[in-house]
Amino acid sequence: DVKVTQSSRYLVKRTGEKVFLECVQDMDHENMFWYRQDPGLGLRLIYFSYDVKMKEKGDIPEGYSVSREKKERFSLILESASTNQTSMYLCASRPLRVSREQYFGPGTRLTVT
Amino acid sequence: AQKITQTQPGMFVQEKEAVTLDCTYDTSDPSYGLFWYKQPSSGEMIFLIYQGSYDQQNATEGRYSLNFQKARKSANLVISASQLGDSAMYFCAMRATGNQFYFGTGTSLTVIP
């Protein structure tokens, strides 16, 4: 079974803090993704990575950065957290084959106070 | 521009009845994939069904079928014989060129006993 894990289910941080969200997958998938999910807005892509050290901006990259030093790990970084970054963050991975779906982690609910 | 539209924020269906969840998409890519995911209240994203743009037949997976009308750019999900456990949020997604995924805003389905 493919497993995508995220470092925390719930996280509370203060405005201005640097926040790291970690995602690890165990199936040697090339592609990894970070989304945020907000009510009424669906899932919006922040960044994705198609291979180690490769990254592409998604629809809402402002205020975020990412790191992929190893194939299995994709980190999302909030350089200086703000209250409008309070959200559910979902990580996903998938293999390169075009018909394959994404596999999602359980999500991290981040609250910035 | 790549876009997924789900126009039904909420739907109700009687147990054992069939229900159709609407999804329209916009892309100029000749090759794309369409996916449906289910998100129960627990939060995990569960893959349901996939349709490739070149697939001639509508995809089916158990009680789920995808009504793919390419000319209309629609990819509606049909759930037959609804069960109480089908109550969840449902997301339509599209994979476009470059392996980016685009999600709709979701439809909340409630199955009434």
Coordinates of C-alpha atoms in Angstrom, one line a residue:
Chain A
D1 CA 0.0 0.0 0.0
V2 CA 1.2 3.5 -0.9
K3 CA 1.7 5.6 2.2
V4 CA 2.0 9.3 2.3
T5 CA 2.7 10.7 5.8
Q6 CA 2.7 14.3 7.0
S7 CA 4.7 15.3 10.1
S8 CA 1.7 16.7 12.1
R9 CA -2.1 16.5 12.0
Y10 CA -2.5 19.7 13.9
L11 CA -0.1 22.7 14.3
V12 CA -0.5 26.0 16.0
K13 CA 2.1 28.7 15.2
R14 CA 2.4 32.4 15.9
T15 CA 2.5 35.2 13.3
G16 CA 6.0 35.7 11.9
E17 CA 7.3 32.2 12.9
K18 CA 9.0 30.0 10.3
V19 CA 7.0 26.9 9.8
F20 CA 8.1 23.6 8.2
L21 CA 5.6 21.0 7.0
E22 CA 7.1 17.7 6.1
C23 CA 5.8 15.0 3.7
V24 CA 7.2 11.6 3.1
Q25 CA 6.1 8.9 0.6
D26 CA 7.3 5.4 0.5
M27 CA 6.6 4.3 -3.1
D28 CA 9.4 5.9 -5.0
H29 CA 7.1 8.4 -6.7
E30 CA 8.6 11.0 -8.9
N31 CA 5.9 13.7 -8.5
M32 CA 5.0 15.3 -5.2
F33 CA 2.6 18.1 -4.5
W34 CA 1.5 20.6 -1.8
Y35 CA -2.0 21.9 -1.7
R36 CA -4.0 24.0 0.7
Q37 CA -7.7 23.4 1.2
D38 CA -10.1 26.1 2.2
P39 CA -13.9 25.8 2.5
G40 CA -15.6 26.8 -0.8
L41 CA -12.3 27.1 -2.6
G42 CA -11.4 23.4 -3.1
L43 CA -7.8 22.4 -3.3
R44 CA -5.3 24.9 -4.6
L45 CA -1.8 23.9 -5.7
I46 CA 1.0 25.7 -3.9
Y47 CA 4.0 23.9 -5.4
F48 CA 4.8 20.6 -7.0
S49 CA 8.0 18.8 -7.7
Y50 CA 8.6 16.4 -10.6
D51 CA 11.9 15.1 -9.4
V52 CA 14.6 15.6 -6.7
K53 CA 15.7 19.3 -6.5
M54 CA 13.1 20.2 -9.2
K55 CA 10.1 22.3 -8.4
E56 CA 7.4 24.3 -10.1
K57 CA 5.1 27.0 -8.8
G58 CA 1.5 26.3 -8.6
D59 CA -1.4 28.7 -8.4
I60 CA -0.7 30.3 -5.0
P61 CA 3.1 30.1 -4.3
E62 CA 3.3 33.5 -2.6
G63 CA 4.5 33.3 1.0
Y64 CA 5.7 29.6 0.6
S65 CA 8.8 27.8 -0.5
V66 CA 9.6 24.1 -0.9
S67 CA 12.5 21.8 -0.7
R68 CA 13.1 18.4 -2.2
E69 CA 16.5 17.1 -1.4
K70 CA 15.5 13.4 -1.4
K71 CA 13.0 11.6 -3.6
E72 CA 10.8 10.5 -0.7
R73 CA 10.6 13.9 1.1
F74 CA 8.9 17.1 0.1
S75 CA 8.9 20.0 2.6
L76 CA 6.7 23.1 2.6
I77 CA 8.1 26.2 4.3
L78 CA 6.3 29.2 5.4
E79 CA 9.0 31.7 5.8
S80 CA 7.0 34.1 8.0
A81 CA 3.6 32.7 8.9
S82 CA 0.6 35.0 8.6
T83 CA -3.0 34.5 9.8
N84 CA -4.2 34.2 6.2
Q85 CA -2.1 31.0 5.9
T86 CA -4.4 29.3 8.5
S87 CA -5.6 26.3 6.4
M88 CA -5.6 22.6 5.8
Y89 CA -2.4 21.6 4.0
L90 CA -2.4 18.4 1.9
C91 CA 0.6 16.6 0.5
A92 CA 0.2 14.2 -2.4
S93 CA 2.5 12.0 -4.5
R94 CA 2.1 10.0 -7.8
P95 CA 4.2 8.0 -10.2
L96 CA 5.0 9.3 -13.7
R97 CA 2.5 7.1 -15.5
V98 CA -0.2 9.5 -16.9
S99 CA -3.2 7.5 -15.8
R100 CA -2.1 7.2 -12.3
E101 CA -3.9 9.1 -9.5
Q102 CA -2.4 11.1 -6.7
Y103 CA -2.0 9.6 -3.3
F104 CA -2.7 12.0 -0.5
G105 CA -1.5 12.3 3.1
P106 CA -3.8 12.8 6.0
G107 CA -3.4 16.6 6.0
T108 CA -2.0 19.1 8.4
R109 CA -4.4 21.6 9.9
L110 CA -2.3 24.7 10.5
T111 CA -3.6 27.6 12.7
V112 CA -1.6 30.8 12.8
T113 CA -2.4 33.1 15.6
Chain B
A1 CA -6.5 28.4 -19.0
Q2 CA -7.0 25.2 -17.2
K3 CA -10.1 25.1 -15.0
I4 CA -12.5 22.7 -13.3
T5 CA -16.0 23.8 -12.4
Q6 CA -18.3 22.1 -10.0
T7 CA -21.6 24.1 -9.8
Q8 CA -23.3 22.1 -7.0
P9 CA -22.1 23.1 -3.6
G10 CA -24.5 20.6 -1.9
M11 CA -26.6 17.7 -3.0
F12 CA -29.1 15.4 -1.2
V13 CA -30.0 11.9 -2.3
Q14 CA -32.2 9.2 -0.9
E15 CA -30.6 6.0 0.1
K16 CA -30.5 3.4 -2.7
E17 CA -31.2 6.1 -5.3
A18 CA -28.7 7.1 -8.0
V19 CA -27.1 10.6 -8.0
T20 CA -25.1 12.6 -10.6
L21 CA -22.4 15.1 -9.5
D22 CA -21.6 17.6 -12.2
C23 CA -18.1 18.6 -13.4
T24 CA -17.1 20.6 -16.4
Y25 CA -13.5 21.4 -17.4
D26 CA -11.6 23.7 -19.6
T27 CA -8.3 22.9 -21.3
S28 CA -6.7 23.3 -24.7
D29 CA -4.4 20.3 -24.1
P30 CA -5.3 17.4 -26.4
S31 CA -4.1 14.9 -23.7
Y32 CA -5.5 15.2 -20.2
G33 CA -7.0 13.0 -17.5
L34 CA -10.0 13.4 -15.3
F35 CA -10.3 12.1 -11.7
W36 CA -12.8 12.0 -9.0
Y37 CA -11.9 11.9 -5.3
K38 CA -14.1 11.4 -2.2
Q39 CA -13.3 13.2 1.1
P40 CA -15.2 11.9 4.1
S41 CA -15.5 14.0 7.3
S42 CA -12.3 12.2 8.5
G43 CA -10.4 14.2 5.9
E44 CA -8.6 11.7 3.8
M45 CA -8.8 11.9 0.0
I46 CA -9.9 8.7 -1.6
F47 CA -9.4 8.1 -5.3
L48 CA -12.6 6.9 -7.0
I49 CA -12.3 6.8 -10.8
Y50 CA -10.2 8.0 -13.8
Q51 CA -11.0 8.9 -17.4
G52 CA -8.4 9.6 -20.0
S53 CA -9.1 12.1 -22.8
Y54 CA -8.6 9.5 -25.4
D55 CA -10.6 6.8 -23.7
Q56 CA -13.6 5.8 -25.9
Q57 CA -15.6 4.1 -23.2
N58 CA -16.9 5.7 -20.0
A59 CA -15.0 4.6 -16.9
T60 CA -16.7 2.4 -14.3
E61 CA -15.6 1.3 -10.9
G62 CA -18.2 -0.7 -9.0
R63 CA -21.0 1.7 -8.2
Y64 CA -19.2 4.7 -9.7
S65 CA -19.3 5.6 -13.3
L66 CA -18.0 8.6 -15.1
N67 CA -20.2 10.1 -17.8
F68 CA -17.6 11.6 -20.1
Q69 CA -18.9 14.0 -22.8
K70 CA -15.8 15.3 -24.5
A71 CA -17.5 17.8 -26.8
R72 CA -19.3 19.3 -23.9
K73 CA -16.2 19.1 -21.7
S74 CA -18.1 17.4 -19.0
A75 CA -17.1 14.5 -16.7
N76 CA -20.0 13.9 -14.4
L77 CA -19.8 11.3 -11.6
V78 CA -22.7 8.9 -11.3
I79 CA -23.1 7.0 -8.0
S80 CA -25.7 4.2 -8.3
A81 CA -27.6 2.8 -5.3
S82 CA -26.4 5.4 -2.8
Q83 CA -25.4 4.3 0.7
L84 CA -25.1 6.2 3.9
G85 CA -21.3 5.9 3.7
D86 CA -21.4 7.9 0.5
S87 CA -22.0 11.1 2.4
A88 CA -18.9 13.1 1.8
M89 CA -17.3 15.9 -0.2
Y90 CA -16.5 15.0 -3.8
F91 CA -13.9 16.6 -5.9
C92 CA -13.4 16.5 -9.6
A93 CA -9.8 17.0 -10.8
M94 CA -8.0 17.3 -14.1
R95 CA -4.4 16.4 -14.9
A96 CA -3.0 18.6 -17.7
T97 CA 0.3 18.9 -19.5
G98 CA 3.2 19.0 -17.2
N99 CA 1.5 16.8 -14.6
Q100 CA -0.2 19.7 -12.9
F101 CA -3.5 18.8 -11.3
Y102 CA -6.5 21.2 -11.1
F103 CA -9.3 20.7 -8.6
G104 CA -12.9 21.9 -8.5
T105 CA -14.4 23.5 -5.4
G106 CA -16.2 20.3 -4.5
T107 CA -19.8 19.0 -4.0
S108 CA -21.0 18.0 -0.5
L109 CA -23.2 14.9 -0.9
T110 CA -25.6 13.9 1.9
V111 CA -27.4 10.6 1.7
I112 CA -30.7 10.5 3.5
P113 CA -31.9 7.3 5.1

